[in-house]
PDB file of C-alpha atoms in Angstrom:
ATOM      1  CA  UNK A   1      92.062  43.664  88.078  1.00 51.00           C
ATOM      2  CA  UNK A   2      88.989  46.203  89.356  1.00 44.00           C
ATOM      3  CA  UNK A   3      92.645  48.081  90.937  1.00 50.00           C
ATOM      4  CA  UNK A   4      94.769  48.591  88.415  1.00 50.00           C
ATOM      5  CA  UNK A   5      91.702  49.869  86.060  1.00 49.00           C
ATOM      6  CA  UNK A   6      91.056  52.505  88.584  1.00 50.00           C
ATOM      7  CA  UNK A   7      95.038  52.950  88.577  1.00 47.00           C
ATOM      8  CA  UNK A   8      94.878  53.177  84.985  1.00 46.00           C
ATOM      9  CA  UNK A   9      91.959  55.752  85.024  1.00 45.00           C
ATOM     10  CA  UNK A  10      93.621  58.163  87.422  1.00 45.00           C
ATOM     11  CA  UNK A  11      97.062  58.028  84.946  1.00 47.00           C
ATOM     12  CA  UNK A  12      95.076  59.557  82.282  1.00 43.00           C
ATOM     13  CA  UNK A  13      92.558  62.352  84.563  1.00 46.00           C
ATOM     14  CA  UNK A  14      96.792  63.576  85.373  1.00 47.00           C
ATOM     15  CA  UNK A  15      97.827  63.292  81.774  1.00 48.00           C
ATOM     16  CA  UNK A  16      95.200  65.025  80.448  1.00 45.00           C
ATOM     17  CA  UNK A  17      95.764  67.577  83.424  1.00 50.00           C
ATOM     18  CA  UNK A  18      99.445  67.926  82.574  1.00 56.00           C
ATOM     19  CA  UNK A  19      98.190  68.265  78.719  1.00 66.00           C
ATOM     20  CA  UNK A  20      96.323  70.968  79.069  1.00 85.00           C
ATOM     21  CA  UNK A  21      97.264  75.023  78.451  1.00 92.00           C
ATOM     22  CA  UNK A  22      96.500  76.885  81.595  1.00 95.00           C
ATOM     23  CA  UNK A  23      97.055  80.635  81.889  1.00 94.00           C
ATOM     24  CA  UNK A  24      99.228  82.027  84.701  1.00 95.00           C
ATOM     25  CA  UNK A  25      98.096  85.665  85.999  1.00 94.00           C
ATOM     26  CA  UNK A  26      98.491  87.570  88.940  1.00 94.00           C
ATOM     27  CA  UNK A  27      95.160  88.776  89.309  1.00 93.00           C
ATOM     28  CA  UNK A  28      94.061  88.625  93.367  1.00 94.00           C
ATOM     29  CA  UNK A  29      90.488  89.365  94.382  1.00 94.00           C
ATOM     30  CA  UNK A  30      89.259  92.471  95.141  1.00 95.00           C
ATOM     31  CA  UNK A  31      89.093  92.721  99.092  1.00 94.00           C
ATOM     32  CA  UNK A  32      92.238  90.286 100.018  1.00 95.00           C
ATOM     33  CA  UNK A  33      94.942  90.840 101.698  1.00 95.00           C
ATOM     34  CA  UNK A  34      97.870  89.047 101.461  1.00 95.00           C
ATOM     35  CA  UNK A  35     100.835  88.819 103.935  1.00 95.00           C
ATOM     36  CA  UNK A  36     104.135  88.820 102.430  1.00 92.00           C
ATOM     37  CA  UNK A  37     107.674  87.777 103.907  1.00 94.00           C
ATOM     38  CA  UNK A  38     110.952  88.741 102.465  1.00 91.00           C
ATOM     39  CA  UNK A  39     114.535  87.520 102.812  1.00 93.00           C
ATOM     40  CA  UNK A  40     117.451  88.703 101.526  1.00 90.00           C
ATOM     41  CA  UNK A  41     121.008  88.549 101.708  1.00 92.00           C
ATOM     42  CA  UNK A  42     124.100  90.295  99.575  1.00 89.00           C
ATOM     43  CA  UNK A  43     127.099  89.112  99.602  1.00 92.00           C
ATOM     44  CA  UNK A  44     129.626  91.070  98.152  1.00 90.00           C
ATOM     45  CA  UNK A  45     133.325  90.486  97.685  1.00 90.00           C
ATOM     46  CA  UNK A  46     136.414  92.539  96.253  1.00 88.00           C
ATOM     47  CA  UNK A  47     139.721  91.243  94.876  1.00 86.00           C
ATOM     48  CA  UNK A  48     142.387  93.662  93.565  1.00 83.00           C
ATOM     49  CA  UNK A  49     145.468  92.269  91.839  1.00 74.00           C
ATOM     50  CA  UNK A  50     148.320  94.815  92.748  1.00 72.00           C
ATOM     51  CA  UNK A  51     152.228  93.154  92.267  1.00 68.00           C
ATOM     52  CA  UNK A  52     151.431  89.753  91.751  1.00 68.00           C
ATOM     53  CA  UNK A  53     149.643  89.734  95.254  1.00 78.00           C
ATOM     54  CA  UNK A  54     145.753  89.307  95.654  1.00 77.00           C
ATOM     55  CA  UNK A  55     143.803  91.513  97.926  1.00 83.00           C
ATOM     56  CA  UNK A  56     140.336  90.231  99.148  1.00 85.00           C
ATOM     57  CA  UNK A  57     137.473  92.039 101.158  1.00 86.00           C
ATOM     58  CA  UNK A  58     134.148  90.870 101.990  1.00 88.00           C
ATOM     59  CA  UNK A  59     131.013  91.899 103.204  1.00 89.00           C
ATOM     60  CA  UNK A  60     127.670  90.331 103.477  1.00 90.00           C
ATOM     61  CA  UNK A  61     124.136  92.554 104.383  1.00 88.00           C
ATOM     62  CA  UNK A  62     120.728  90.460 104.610  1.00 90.00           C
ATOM     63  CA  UNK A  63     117.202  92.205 105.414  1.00 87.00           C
ATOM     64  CA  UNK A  64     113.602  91.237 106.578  1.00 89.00           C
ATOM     65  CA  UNK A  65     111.026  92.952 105.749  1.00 87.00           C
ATOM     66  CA  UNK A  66     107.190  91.748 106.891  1.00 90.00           C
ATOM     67  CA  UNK A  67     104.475  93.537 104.716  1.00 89.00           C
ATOM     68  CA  UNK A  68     100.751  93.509 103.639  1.00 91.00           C
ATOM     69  CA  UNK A  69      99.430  93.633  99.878  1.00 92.00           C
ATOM     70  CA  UNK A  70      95.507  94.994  99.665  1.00 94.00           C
ATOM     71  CA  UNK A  71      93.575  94.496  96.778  1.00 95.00           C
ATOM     72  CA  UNK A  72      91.381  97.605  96.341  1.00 95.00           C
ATOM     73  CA  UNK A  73      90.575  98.093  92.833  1.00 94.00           C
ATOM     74  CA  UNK A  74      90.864  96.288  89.271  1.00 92.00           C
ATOM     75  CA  UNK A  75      92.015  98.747  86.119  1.00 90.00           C
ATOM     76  CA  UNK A  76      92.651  98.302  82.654  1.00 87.00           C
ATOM     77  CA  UNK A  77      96.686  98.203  83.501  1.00 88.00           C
ATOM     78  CA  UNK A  78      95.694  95.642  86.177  1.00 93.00           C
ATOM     79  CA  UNK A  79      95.117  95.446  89.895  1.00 95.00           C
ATOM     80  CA  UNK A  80      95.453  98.674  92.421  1.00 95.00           C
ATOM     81  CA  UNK A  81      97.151  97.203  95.311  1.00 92.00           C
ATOM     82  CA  UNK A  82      97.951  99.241  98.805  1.00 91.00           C
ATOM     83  CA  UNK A  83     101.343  97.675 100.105  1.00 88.00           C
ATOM     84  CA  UNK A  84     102.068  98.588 103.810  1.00 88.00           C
ATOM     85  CA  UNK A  85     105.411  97.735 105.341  1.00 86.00           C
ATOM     86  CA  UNK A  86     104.904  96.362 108.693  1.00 87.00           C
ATOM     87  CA  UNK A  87     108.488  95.679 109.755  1.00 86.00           C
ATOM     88  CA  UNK A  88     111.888  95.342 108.646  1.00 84.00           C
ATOM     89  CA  UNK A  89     115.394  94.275 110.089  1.00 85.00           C
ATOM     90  CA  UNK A  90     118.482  94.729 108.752  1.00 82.00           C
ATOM     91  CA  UNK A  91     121.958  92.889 109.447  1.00 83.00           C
ATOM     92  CA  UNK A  92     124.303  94.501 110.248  1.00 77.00           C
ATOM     93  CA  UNK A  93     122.693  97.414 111.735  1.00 61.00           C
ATOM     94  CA  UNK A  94     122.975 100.368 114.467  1.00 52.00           C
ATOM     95  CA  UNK A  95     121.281 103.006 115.732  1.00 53.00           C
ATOM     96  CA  UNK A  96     123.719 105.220 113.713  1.00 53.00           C
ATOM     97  CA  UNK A  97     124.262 103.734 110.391  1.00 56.00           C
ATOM     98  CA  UNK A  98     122.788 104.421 107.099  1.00 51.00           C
ATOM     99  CA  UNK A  99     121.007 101.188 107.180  1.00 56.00           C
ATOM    100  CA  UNK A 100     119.128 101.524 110.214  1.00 56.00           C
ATOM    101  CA  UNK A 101     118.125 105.095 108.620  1.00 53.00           C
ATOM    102  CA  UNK A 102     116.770 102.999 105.397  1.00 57.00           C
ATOM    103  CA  UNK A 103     114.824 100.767 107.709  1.00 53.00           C
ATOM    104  CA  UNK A 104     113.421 103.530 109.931  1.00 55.00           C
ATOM    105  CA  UNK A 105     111.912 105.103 106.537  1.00 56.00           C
ATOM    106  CA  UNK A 106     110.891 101.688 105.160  1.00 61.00           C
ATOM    107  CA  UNK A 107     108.877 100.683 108.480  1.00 61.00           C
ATOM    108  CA  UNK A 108     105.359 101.871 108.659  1.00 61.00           C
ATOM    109  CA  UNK A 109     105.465 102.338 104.582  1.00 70.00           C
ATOM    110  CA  UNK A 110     102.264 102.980 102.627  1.00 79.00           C
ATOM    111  CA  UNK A 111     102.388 102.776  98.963  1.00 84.00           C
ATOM    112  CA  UNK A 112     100.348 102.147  96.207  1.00 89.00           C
ATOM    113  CA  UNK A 113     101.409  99.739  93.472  1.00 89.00           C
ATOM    114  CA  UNK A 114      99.685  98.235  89.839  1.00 92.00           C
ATOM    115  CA  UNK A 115     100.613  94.840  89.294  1.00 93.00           C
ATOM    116  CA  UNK A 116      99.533  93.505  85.802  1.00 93.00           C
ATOM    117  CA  UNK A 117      98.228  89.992  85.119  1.00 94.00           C
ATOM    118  CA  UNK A 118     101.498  89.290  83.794  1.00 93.00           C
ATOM    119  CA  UNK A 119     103.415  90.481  86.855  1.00 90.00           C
ATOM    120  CA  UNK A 120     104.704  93.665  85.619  1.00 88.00           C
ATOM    121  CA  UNK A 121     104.338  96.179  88.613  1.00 86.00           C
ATOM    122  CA  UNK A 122     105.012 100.275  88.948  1.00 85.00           C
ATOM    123  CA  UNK A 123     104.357 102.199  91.486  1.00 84.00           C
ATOM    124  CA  UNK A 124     101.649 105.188  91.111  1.00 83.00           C
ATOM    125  CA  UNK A 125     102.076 106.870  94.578  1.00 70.00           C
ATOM    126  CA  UNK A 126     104.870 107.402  96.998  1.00 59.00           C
ATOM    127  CA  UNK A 127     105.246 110.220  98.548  1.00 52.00           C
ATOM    128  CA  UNK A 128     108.896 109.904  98.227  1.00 53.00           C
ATOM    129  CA  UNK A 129     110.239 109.208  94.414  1.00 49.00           C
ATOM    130  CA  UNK A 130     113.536 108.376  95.640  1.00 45.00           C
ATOM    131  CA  UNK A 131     112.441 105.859  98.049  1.00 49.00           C
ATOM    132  CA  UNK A 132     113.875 102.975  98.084  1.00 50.00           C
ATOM    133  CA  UNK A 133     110.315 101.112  97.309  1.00 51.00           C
ATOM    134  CA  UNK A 134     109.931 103.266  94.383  1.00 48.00           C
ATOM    135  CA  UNK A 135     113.759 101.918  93.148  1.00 47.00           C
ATOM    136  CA  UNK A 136     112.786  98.584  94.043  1.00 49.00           C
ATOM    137  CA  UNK A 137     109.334  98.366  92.491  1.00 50.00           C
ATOM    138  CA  UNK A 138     109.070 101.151  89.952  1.00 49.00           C
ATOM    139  CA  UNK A 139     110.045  99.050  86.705  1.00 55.00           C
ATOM    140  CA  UNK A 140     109.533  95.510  88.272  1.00 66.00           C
ATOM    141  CA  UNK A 141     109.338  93.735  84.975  1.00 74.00           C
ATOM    142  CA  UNK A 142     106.647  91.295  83.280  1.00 84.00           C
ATOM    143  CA  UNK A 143     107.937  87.643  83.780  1.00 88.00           C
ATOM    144  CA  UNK A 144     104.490  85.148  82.965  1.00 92.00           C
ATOM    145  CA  UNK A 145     103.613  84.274  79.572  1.00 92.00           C
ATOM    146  CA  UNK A 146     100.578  86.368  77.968  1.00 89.00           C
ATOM    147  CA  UNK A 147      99.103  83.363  76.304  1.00 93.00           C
ATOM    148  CA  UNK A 148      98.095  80.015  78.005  1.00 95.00           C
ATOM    149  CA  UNK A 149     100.996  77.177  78.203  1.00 96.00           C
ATOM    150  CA  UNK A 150     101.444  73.858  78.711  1.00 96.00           C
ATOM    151  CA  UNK A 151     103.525  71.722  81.416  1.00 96.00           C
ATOM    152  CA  UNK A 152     106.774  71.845  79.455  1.00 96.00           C
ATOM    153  CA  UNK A 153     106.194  74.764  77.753  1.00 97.00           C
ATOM    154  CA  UNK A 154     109.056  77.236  77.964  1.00 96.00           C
ATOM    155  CA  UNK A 155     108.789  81.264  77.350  1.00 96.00           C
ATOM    156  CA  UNK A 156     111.519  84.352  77.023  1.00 93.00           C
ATOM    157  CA  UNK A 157     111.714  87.682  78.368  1.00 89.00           C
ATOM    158  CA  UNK A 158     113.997  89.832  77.473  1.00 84.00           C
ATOM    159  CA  UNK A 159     114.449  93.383  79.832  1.00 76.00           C
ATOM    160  CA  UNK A 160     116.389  96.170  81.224  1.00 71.00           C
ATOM    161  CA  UNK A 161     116.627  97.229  84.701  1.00 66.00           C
ATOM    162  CA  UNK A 162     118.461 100.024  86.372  1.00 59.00           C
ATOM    163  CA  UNK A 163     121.361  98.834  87.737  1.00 58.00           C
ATOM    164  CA  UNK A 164     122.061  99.630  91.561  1.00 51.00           C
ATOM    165  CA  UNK A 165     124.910 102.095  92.435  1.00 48.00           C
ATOM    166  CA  UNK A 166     125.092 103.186  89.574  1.00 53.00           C
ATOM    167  CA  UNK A 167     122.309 106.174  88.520  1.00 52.00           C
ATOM    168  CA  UNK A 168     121.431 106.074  84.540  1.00 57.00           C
ATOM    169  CA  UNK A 169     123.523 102.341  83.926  1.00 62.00           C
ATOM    170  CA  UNK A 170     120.848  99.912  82.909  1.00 67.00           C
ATOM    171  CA  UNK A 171     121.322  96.561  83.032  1.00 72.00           C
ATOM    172  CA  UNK A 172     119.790  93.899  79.935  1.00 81.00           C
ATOM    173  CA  UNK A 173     118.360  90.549  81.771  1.00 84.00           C
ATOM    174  CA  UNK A 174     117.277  87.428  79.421  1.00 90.00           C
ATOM    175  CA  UNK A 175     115.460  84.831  81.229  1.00 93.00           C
ATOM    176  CA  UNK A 176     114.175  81.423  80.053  1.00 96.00           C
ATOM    177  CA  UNK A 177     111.223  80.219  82.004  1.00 96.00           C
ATOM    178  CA  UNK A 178     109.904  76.766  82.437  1.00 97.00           C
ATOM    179  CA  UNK A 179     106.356  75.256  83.651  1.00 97.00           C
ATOM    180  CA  UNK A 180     107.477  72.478  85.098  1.00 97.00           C
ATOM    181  CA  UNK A 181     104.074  71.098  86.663  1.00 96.00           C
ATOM    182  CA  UNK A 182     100.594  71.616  87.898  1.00 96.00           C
ATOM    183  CA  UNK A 183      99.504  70.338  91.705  1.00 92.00           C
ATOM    184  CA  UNK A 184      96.348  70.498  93.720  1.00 86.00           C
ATOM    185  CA  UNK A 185      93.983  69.852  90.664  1.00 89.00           C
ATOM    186  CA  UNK A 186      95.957  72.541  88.534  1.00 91.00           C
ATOM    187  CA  UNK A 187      95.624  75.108  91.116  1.00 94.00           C
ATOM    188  CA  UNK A 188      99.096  75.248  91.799  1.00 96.00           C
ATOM    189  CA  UNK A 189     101.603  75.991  89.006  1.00 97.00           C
ATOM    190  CA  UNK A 190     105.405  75.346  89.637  1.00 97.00           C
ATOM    191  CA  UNK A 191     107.811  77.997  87.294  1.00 97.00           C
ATOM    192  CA  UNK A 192     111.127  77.578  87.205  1.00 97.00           C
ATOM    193  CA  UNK A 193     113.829  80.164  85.407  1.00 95.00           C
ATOM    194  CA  UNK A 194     117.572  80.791  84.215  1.00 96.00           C
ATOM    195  CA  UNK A 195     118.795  83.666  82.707  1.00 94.00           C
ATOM    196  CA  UNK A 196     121.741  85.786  81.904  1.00 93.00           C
ATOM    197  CA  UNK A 197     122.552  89.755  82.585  1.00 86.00           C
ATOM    198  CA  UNK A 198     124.867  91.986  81.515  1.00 83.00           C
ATOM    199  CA  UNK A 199     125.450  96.098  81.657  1.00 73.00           C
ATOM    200  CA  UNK A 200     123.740  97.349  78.350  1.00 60.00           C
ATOM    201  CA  UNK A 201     126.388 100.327  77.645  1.00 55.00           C
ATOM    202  CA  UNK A 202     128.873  98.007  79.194  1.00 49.00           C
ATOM    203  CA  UNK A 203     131.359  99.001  75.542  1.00 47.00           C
ATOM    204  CA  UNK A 204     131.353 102.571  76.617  1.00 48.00           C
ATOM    205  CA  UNK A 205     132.163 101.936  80.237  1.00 47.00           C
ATOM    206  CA  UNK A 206     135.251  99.978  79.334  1.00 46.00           C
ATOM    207  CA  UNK A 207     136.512 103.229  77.614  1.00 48.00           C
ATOM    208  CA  UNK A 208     135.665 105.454  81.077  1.00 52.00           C
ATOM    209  CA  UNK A 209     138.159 106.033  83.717  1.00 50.00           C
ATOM    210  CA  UNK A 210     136.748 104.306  86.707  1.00 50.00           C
ATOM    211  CA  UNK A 211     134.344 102.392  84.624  1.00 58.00           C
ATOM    212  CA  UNK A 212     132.782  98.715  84.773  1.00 65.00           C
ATOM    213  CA  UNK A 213     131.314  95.863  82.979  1.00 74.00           C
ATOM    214  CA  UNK A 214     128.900  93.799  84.389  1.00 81.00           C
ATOM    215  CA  UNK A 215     127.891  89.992  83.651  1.00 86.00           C
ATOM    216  CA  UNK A 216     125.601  87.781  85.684  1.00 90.00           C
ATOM    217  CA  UNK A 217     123.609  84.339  85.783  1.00 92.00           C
ATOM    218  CA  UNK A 218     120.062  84.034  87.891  1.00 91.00           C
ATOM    219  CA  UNK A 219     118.111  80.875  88.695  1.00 95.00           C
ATOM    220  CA  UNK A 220     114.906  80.750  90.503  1.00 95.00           C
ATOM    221  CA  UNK A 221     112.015  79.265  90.828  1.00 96.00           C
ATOM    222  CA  UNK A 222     107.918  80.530  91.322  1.00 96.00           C
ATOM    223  CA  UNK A 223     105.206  78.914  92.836  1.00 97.00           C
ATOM    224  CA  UNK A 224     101.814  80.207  91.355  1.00 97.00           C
ATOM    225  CA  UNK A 225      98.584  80.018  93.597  1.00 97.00           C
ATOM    226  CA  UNK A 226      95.940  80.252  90.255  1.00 95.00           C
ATOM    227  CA  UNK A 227      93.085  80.277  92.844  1.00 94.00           C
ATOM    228  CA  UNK A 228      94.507  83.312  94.777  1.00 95.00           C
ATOM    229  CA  UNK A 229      96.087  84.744  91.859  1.00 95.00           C
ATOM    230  CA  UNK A 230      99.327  85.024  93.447  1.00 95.00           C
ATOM    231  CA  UNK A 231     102.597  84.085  93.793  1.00 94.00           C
ATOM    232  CA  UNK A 232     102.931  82.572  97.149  1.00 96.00           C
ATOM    233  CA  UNK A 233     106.245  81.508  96.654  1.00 96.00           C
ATOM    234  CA  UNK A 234     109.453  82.771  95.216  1.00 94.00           C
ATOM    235  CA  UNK A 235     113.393  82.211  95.295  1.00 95.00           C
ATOM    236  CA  UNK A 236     115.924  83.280  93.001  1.00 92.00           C
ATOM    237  CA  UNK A 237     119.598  83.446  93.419  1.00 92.00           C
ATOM    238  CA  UNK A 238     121.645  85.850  91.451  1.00 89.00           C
ATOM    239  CA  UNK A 239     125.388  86.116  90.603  1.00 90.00           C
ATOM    240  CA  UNK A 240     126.970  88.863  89.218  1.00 87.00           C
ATOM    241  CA  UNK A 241     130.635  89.854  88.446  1.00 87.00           C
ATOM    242  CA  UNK A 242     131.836  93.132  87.929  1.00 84.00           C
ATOM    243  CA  UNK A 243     135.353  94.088  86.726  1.00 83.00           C
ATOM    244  CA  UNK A 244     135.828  98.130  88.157  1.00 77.00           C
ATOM    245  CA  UNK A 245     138.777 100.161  85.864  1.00 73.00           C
ATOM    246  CA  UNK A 246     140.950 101.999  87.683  1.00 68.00           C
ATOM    247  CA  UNK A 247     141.461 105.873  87.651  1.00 63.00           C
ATOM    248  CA  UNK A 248     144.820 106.654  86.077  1.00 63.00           C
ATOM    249  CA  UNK A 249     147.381 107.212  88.521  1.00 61.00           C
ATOM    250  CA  UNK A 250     149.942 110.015  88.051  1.00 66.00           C
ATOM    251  CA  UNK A 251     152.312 110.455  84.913  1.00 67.00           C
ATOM    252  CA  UNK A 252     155.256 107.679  85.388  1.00 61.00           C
ATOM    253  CA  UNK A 253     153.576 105.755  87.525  1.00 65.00           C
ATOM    254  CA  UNK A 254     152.382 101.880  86.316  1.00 64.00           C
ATOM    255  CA  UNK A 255     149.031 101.454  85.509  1.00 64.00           C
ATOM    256  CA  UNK A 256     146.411  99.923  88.505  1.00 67.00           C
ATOM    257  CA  UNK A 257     144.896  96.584  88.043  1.00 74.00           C
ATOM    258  CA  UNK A 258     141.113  96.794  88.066  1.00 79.00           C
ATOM    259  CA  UNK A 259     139.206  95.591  90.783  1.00 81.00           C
ATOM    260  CA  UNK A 260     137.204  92.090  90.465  1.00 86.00           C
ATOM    261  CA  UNK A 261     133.868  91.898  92.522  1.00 88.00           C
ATOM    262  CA  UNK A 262     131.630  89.174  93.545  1.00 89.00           C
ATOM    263  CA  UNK A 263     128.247  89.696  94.448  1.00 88.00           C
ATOM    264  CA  UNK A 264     126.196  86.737  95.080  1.00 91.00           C
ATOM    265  CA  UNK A 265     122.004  87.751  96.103  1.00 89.00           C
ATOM    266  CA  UNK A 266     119.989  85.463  96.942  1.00 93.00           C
ATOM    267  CA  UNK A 267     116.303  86.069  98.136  1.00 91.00           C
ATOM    268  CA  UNK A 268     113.230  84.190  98.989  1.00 94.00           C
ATOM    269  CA  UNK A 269     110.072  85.806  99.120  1.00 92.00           C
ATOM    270  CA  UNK A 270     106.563  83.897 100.566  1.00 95.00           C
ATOM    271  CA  UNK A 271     102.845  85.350 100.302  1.00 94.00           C
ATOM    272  CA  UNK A 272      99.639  83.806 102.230  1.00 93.00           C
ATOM    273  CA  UNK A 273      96.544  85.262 102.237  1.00 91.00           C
ATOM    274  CA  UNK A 274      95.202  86.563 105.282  1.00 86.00           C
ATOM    275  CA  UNK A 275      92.944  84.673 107.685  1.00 71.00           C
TER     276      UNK A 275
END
């Protein structure tokens, strides 16, 4: 009897845990530094319909990249963080290529970021403004909830991004996400997401010669360290398909099938702090 009241009494401390709004920030503490760890792999893949015969090509890219996040200074917009690259490998690579060029300039990076308490981030120095850090970071949009929610509780964010290959196209992201549950006494918070993408102009590019629409689905999920005011870990898989027009071929000639492509990215991202 004494064991299931002490059964019973630990089933409500967890729903009254679970009950109860929490607010999710990224807000680390002055002094920390945090290692970070990120994987990623594209895989891309091209089908052309020419004749009533498919064509198919493939290719598939993934990339390390081992870097340090330094809290230095809290601001009105949020937290002044130092980021410093210490490594990254890419696949495939050689001395020669383009991407071994992108990782020598990567490597050895030092760059100064503001990440809001609701995740947002922009960079405010880099040397370089075409870097790829500066693409990558620059507009990183908010994706936690401004108010405090509960387990359950589900909140929207709707965004646009620049779109990758393609200088001025932006594409329009709505994502649904989900806290799913608290561990470790409510210091951990488990987020998961869905969400949709398309090209904004993507009406106007149908119309172009050579131009493209663009449609995609993402899932992911985030694991919030509340204590560290972090987010130690991160996946997210994206798929997005892209139907390219063709360029008009010469007067008489039938008209070229677009191309269909495939590109699948998925990418997993992990944070500790520093011992």
């Amino acid at each position: 009897m004494f064991g299931r009241t002490i059964l019973f009494a630990l089933a409500l401390v967890a729903h009254a845990g679970n009950s109860q709004a929490v607010l999710l920030q990224i807000k680390p503490r002055i002094g920390d530094t945090l290692r970070m760890h990120l994987s990623q792999s594209v895989e891309m893949t091209g089908t052309t319909h020419d004749r009533g015969r498919d064509s198919t090509s493939g290719m598939t890219t993934s990339i390390e990249v081992f870097s340090r996040a330094i809290a230095e200074q809290w601001t009105s917009g949020g937290t002044l963080m130092q980021t410093i690259t210490d490594s990254v490998q890419m696949t495939p690579a050689s001395r020669a290529s383009l991407d071994d060029l992108r990782r020598r300039a990567l490597q050895g990076k030092n760059v100064w970021l503001r990440v809001s308490p609701d995740g947002a981030m922009e960079v405010v120095h880099d040397s370089d403004p075409s870097s790829e850090l500066q693409q990558t970071f620059g507009g990183m949009p908010a994706m936690l909830a401004r108010q405090p929610v509960k387990v359950g509780e589900r909140w929207t964010r709707e965004m646009q991004i620049p779109l990758s290959g393609d200088p001025g196209a932006m594409g329009s992201v709505k994502a649904t996400f989900r806290l799913d549950s608290l561990g470790r006494n409510g210091d951990i918070a488990f987020v998961s997401l869905h969400g949709t993408m398309s090209r904004a102009n993507s009406a106007s590019a149908q119309r172009e010669p050579g131009g493209y629409t663009t449609s995609g689905t993402l899932i992911g999920t985030i694991q919030i360290d509340r204590r560290l005011g972090w987010i130690t870990d991160s996946r997210s898989s994206i798929i997005v398909r892209s139907t390219i027009a063709s360029a008009p071929g010469r007067k008489g000639e039938p008209p070229r099938s677009p191309m269909e492509v495939r590109t699948k990215i998925t990418q997993w991202i992990r944070a500790m702090r520093a011992r």
